[in-house]
Amino acid sequence: MAFKTLHEINLRGQRVFIRCDLNVPLDAAGRVADDTRIRASLPGIQQALQQGARVMVTSHLGRPAEGRLEARDSLRPVAERLAHLLRTPVPLVTDWLDQPFDVAPGAVVMLENCRANPGEKANSRELAHRMAALCDVYVNDAFGTAHRAEATTEALARLAGEACAGPLMASELQALGRALAAPERPMAAIVGGSKVSTKLAILNALAQRVELLIVGGGMANTFLLAAGQPVGKSLCEPGMVDAAREVMATLKARGARLFLPSDVVVADAVSETALPAIKPVAEVGGSDLILDFGPQSMRRLVDELETCKTIVWNGPLGVFEIEKFSHGTRMLATAIANSKAFSIAGGGDTVAAVNQFDVADRIDYVSTAGGAFLEFLEGKTLPAVRALEDRAN
């Protein structure tokens, strides 16, 4: 991947439009509940400010209807949190496409929720032309939206005077490229989640790349069923058994391996008060719910991961939000953190697990992205990245 980066451009006095991914959760009072994405966006904003640029930052938040912004979708609380982190005022500009506004050199403003602008999701070139007139330099630092061709992610990148990747975008692409384009081998991938149907494309893509594929969460139950094992009343997709067998056949044909649990933690309900039991997979009863990998399986998995040189992690092994069903995911997180392999973790539940088990600083790269991370794993071309590459060429 070849694209221009922010540090290659002289920003002094330039009008710099930075598209960030600040789609953060808000609490009941409308305050930012988790500022991880805001903090991840700071380096690009700070770099532009330090060079004396006139900085404009925008993002989407929630799912506003185009042309009609509800208070719950306003970036005001995000602007307030950004101002606190930057220790400088961050005024919110509301009608930024229709009303003239000014930004002083070395200052920053927040442009209200870009998804409320008619034509944003349709990737309108007319809208992008209007935005391009506001800036000299366009910076895409929103890898989390790179899989979407929208006016602020794709069309604007093609129409602005200069276009480049911000430091977060660049670091995401470099880390993912290292893990997937030219990985050190052997390579392992952990894919968790509730349904095979939602991650089948990723499973098929990874089955053709990795030496070891670990399937966790509810998806593991579908693979266990495909392998002829009982799963009781566990979350499962019987209609995806043939698809699971195709993934298994792809791995076998390449000499790669699928890791499934040999023992599991079961209960009769997904509940804090449920009584867990450890059983060999073959002894899972008709009323059992499989809620985690068992200890014997985890010891085997830890040993397997010790031999790997690249590890990609997307999704927990069990219901890690409940402590008694969290031990498999905890052991996995610790094993990856202790590994000498190059490791990358991404996806909402994965990041939550990384933070819950306090291993973020020992994983080589933790991606803040969700959909873009998954589509990159599938091997798809991300529209926003392609736009930056085309501009560089």
CSV table of N, CA, C and O in Angstrom, one decimal, residues 329-377:
chain,number,residue,atom,x,y,z
A,329,THR,N,-11.2,-16.9,27.6
A,329,THR,CA,-10.8,-15.6,27.0
A,329,THR,C,-9.7,-14.9,27.7
A,329,THR,O,-8.8,-14.4,27.1
A,330,ARG,N,-9.7,-15.0,29.1
A,330,ARG,CA,-8.6,-14.5,29.9
A,330,ARG,C,-7.3,-15.2,29.6
A,330,ARG,O,-6.3,-14.5,29.4
A,331,MET,N,-7.3,-16.5,29.5
A,331,MET,CA,-6.1,-17.3,29.3
A,331,MET,C,-5.6,-17.0,27.8
A,331,MET,O,-4.4,-16.9,27.6
A,332,LEU,N,-6.5,-16.8,26.9
A,332,LEU,CA,-6.2,-16.5,25.5
A,332,LEU,C,-5.5,-15.1,25.5
A,332,LEU,O,-4.4,-14.9,24.9
A,333,ALA,N,-6.1,-14.1,26.1
A,333,ALA,CA,-5.5,-12.8,26.2
A,333,ALA,C,-4.1,-12.8,26.8
A,333,ALA,O,-3.2,-12.1,26.2
A,334,THR,N,-4.0,-13.5,27.8
A,334,THR,CA,-2.7,-13.6,28.5
A,334,THR,C,-1.6,-14.3,27.7
A,334,THR,O,-0.5,-13.8,27.6
A,335,ALA,N,-2.1,-15.3,27.0
A,335,ALA,CA,-1.1,-16.1,26.1
A,335,ALA,C,-0.7,-15.2,25.0
A,335,ALA,O,0.5,-15.2,24.6
A,336,ILE,N,-1.6,-14.4,24.4
A,336,ILE,CA,-1.2,-13.6,23.3
A,336,ILE,C,-0.3,-12.5,23.8
A,336,ILE,O,0.8,-12.1,23.1
A,337,ALA,N,-0.6,-11.9,24.9
A,337,ALA,CA,0.2,-10.8,25.5
A,337,ALA,C,1.6,-11.3,25.9
A,337,ALA,O,2.6,-10.6,25.7
A,338,ASN,N,1.8,-12.6,26.3
A,338,ASN,CA,3.1,-13.1,26.7
A,338,ASN,C,3.8,-13.7,25.5
A,338,ASN,O,5.0,-14.0,25.6
A,339,SER,N,3.2,-13.8,24.3
A,339,SER,CA,3.8,-14.4,23.2
A,339,SER,C,4.9,-13.5,22.6
A,339,SER,O,4.8,-12.3,22.6
A,340,LYS,N,5.9,-14.1,21.9
A,340,LYS,CA,6.9,-13.4,21.2
A,340,LYS,C,6.4,-13.1,19.8
A,340,LYS,O,7.1,-12.4,19.0
A,341,ALA,N,5.3,-13.6,19.4
A,341,ALA,CA,4.7,-13.4,18.1
A,341,ALA,C,4.3,-11.9,17.9
A,341,ALA,O,4.0,-11.2,18.8
A,342,PHE,N,4.3,-11.5,16.6
A,342,PHE,CA,3.7,-10.2,16.3
A,342,PHE,C,2.2,-10.4,16.5
A,342,PHE,O,1.6,-11.3,15.8
A,343,SER,N,1.5,-9.6,17.3
A,343,SER,CA,0.1,-9.8,17.6
A,343,SER,C,-0.7,-8.6,17.3
A,343,SER,O,-0.3,-7.4,17.5
A,344,ILE,N,-1.9,-8.8,16.7
A,344,ILE,CA,-2.8,-7.7,16.5
A,344,ILE,C,-4.2,-8.2,16.9
A,344,ILE,O,-4.6,-9.3,16.6
A,345,ALA,N,-5.0,-7.3,17.6
A,345,ALA,CA,-6.3,-7.6,18.0
A,345,ALA,C,-7.2,-6.5,17.6
A,345,ALA,O,-6.9,-5.3,17.6
A,346,GLY,N,-8.4,-6.9,17.2
A,346,GLY,CA,-9.4,-5.9,16.7
A,346,GLY,C,-10.8,-6.3,16.8
A,346,GLY,O,-11.1,-7.5,16.8
A,347,GLY,N,-11.7,-5.4,16.8
A,347,GLY,CA,-13.2,-5.7,16.9
A,347,GLY,C,-13.7,-5.3,18.3
A,347,GLY,O,-12.9,-5.3,19.3
A,348,GLY,N,-14.9,-4.8,18.4
A,348,GLY,CA,-15.4,-4.3,19.6
A,348,GLY,C,-15.3,-5.2,20.8
A,348,GLY,O,-14.8,-4.8,21.9
A,349,ASP,N,-15.8,-6.4,20.7
A,349,ASP,CA,-15.7,-7.4,21.8
A,349,ASP,C,-14.3,-7.7,22.2
A,349,ASP,O,-13.9,-7.9,23.4
A,350,THR,N,-13.4,-7.8,21.2
A,350,THR,CA,-12.0,-8.1,21.4
A,350,THR,C,-11.3,-7.0,22.2
A,350,THR,O,-10.6,-7.2,23.2
A,351,VAL,N,-11.6,-5.7,21.8
A,351,VAL,CA,-11.0,-4.6,22.5
A,351,VAL,C,-11.5,-4.5,23.9
A,351,VAL,O,-10.8,-4.2,24.9
A,352,ALA,N,-12.8,-4.8,24.1
A,352,ALA,CA,-13.3,-4.9,25.5
A,352,ALA,C,-12.6,-5.9,26.3
A,352,ALA,O,-12.3,-5.7,27.5
A,353,ALA,N,-12.4,-7.1,25.7
A,353,ALA,CA,-11.6,-8.1,26.4
A,353,ALA,C,-10.2,-7.7,26.7
A,353,ALA,O,-9.7,-8.0,27.8
A,354,VAL,N,-9.6,-7.1,25.8
A,354,VAL,CA,-8.2,-6.7,25.9
A,354,VAL,C,-8.1,-5.7,27.1
A,354,VAL,O,-7.2,-5.8,28.0
A,355,ASN,N,-9.1,-4.8,27.2
A,355,ASN,CA,-9.1,-3.8,28.3
A,355,ASN,C,-9.5,-4.5,29.6
A,355,ASN,O,-8.9,-4.2,30.7
A,356,GLN,N,-10.5,-5.4,29.6
A,356,GLN,CA,-10.9,-6.1,30.8
A,356,GLN,C,-9.8,-6.8,31.4
A,356,GLN,O,-9.7,-6.9,32.7
A,357,PHE,N,-9.0,-7.5,30.6
A,357,PHE,CA,-7.9,-8.3,31.2
A,357,PHE,C,-6.5,-7.6,31.2
A,357,PHE,O,-5.5,-8.2,31.4
A,358,ASP,N,-6.6,-6.3,30.9
A,358,ASP,CA,-5.4,-5.4,31.1
A,358,ASP,C,-4.2,-5.9,30.3
A,358,ASP,O,-3.1,-6.0,30.9
A,359,VAL,N,-4.3,-6.2,29.0
A,359,VAL,CA,-3.2,-6.7,28.3
A,359,VAL,C,-2.9,-5.8,27.1
A,359,VAL,O,-2.0,-6.1,26.3
A,360,ALA,N,-3.5,-4.6,27.0
A,360,ALA,CA,-3.4,-3.8,25.8
A,360,ALA,C,-1.9,-3.4,25.5
A,360,ALA,O,-1.5,-3.4,24.3
A,361,ASP,N,-1.2,-3.1,26.6
A,361,ASP,CA,0.2,-2.6,26.4
A,361,ASP,C,1.1,-3.8,26.0
A,361,ASP,O,2.3,-3.5,25.7
A,362,ARG,N,0.7,-5.0,26.0
A,362,ARG,CA,1.5,-6.2,25.6
A,362,ARG,C,1.1,-6.8,24.4
A,362,ARG,O,1.6,-7.9,24.0
A,363,ILE,N,0.1,-6.2,23.7
A,363,ILE,CA,-0.3,-6.7,22.3
A,363,ILE,C,0.3,-5.7,21.4
A,363,ILE,O,0.2,-4.5,21.6
A,364,ASP,N,0.9,-6.1,20.3
A,364,ASP,CA,1.6,-5.2,19.4
A,364,ASP,C,0.7,-4.2,18.8
A,364,ASP,O,1.2,-3.0,18.7
A,365,TYR,N,-0.5,-4.5,18.4
A,365,TYR,CA,-1.4,-3.5,17.9
A,365,TYR,C,-2.8,-3.9,18.2
A,365,TYR,O,-3.2,-5.0,18.0
A,366,VAL,N,-3.5,-2.9,18.8
A,366,VAL,CA,-4.9,-3.1,19.1
A,366,VAL,C,-5.7,-2.1,18.2
A,366,VAL,O,-5.6,-0.9,18.3
A,367,SER,N,-6.5,-2.7,17.3
A,367,SER,CA,-7.2,-1.8,16.3
A,367,SER,C,-8.5,-1.3,17.0
A,367,SER,O,-9.2,-2.0,17.6
A,368,THR,N,-8.7,0.0,16.7
A,368,THR,CA,-10.0,0.6,17.2
A,368,THR,C,-11.1,0.4,16.3
A,368,THR,O,-12.3,0.7,16.6
A,369,ALA,N,-10.9,-0.2,15.1
A,369,ALA,CA,-11.9,-0.4,14.1
A,369,ALA,C,-12.7,-1.6,14.3
A,369,ALA,O,-12.3,-2.6,15.0
A,370,GLY,N,-13.9,-1.6,13.7
A,370,GLY,CA,-14.8,-2.8,13.7
A,370,GLY,C,-14.9,-3.4,12.3
A,370,GLY,O,-14.2,-4.3,11.9
A,371,GLY,N,-15.9,-2.8,11.6
A,371,GLY,CA,-16.2,-3.3,10.2
A,371,GLY,C,-15.0,-3.3,9.3
A,371,GLY,O,-14.7,-4.2,8.5
A,372,ALA,N,-14.2,-2.2,9.4
A,372,ALA,CA,-13.0,-2.1,8.5
A,372,ALA,C,-12.0,-3.2,8.8
A,372,ALA,O,-11.4,-3.7,7.9
A,373,PHE,N,-11.8,-3.4,10.1
A,373,PHE,CA,-10.9,-4.5,10.5
A,373,PHE,C,-11.3,-5.8,9.9
A,373,PHE,O,-10.5,-6.6,9.4
A,374,LEU,N,-12.6,-6.1,10.0
A,374,LEU,CA,-13.1,-7.4,9.5
A,374,LEU,C,-13.0,-7.5,8.0
A,374,LEU,O,-12.6,-8.6,7.5
A,375,GLU,N,-13.3,-6.4,7.3
A,375,GLU,CA,-13.2,-6.5,5.8
A,375,GLU,C,-11.8,-6.6,5.4
A,375,GLU,O,-11.5,-7.2,4.4
A,376,PHE,N,-10.9,-6.0,6.1
A,376,PHE,CA,-9.5,-6.1,5.8
A,376,PHE,C,-9.1,-7.6,5.9
A,376,PHE,O,-8.3,-8.2,5.1
A,377,LEU,N,-9.5,-8.3,7.0
A,377,LEU,CA,-9.3,-9.7,7.2
A,377,LEU,C,-9.8,-10.5,6.1
A,377,LEU,O,-9.2,-11.6,5.7
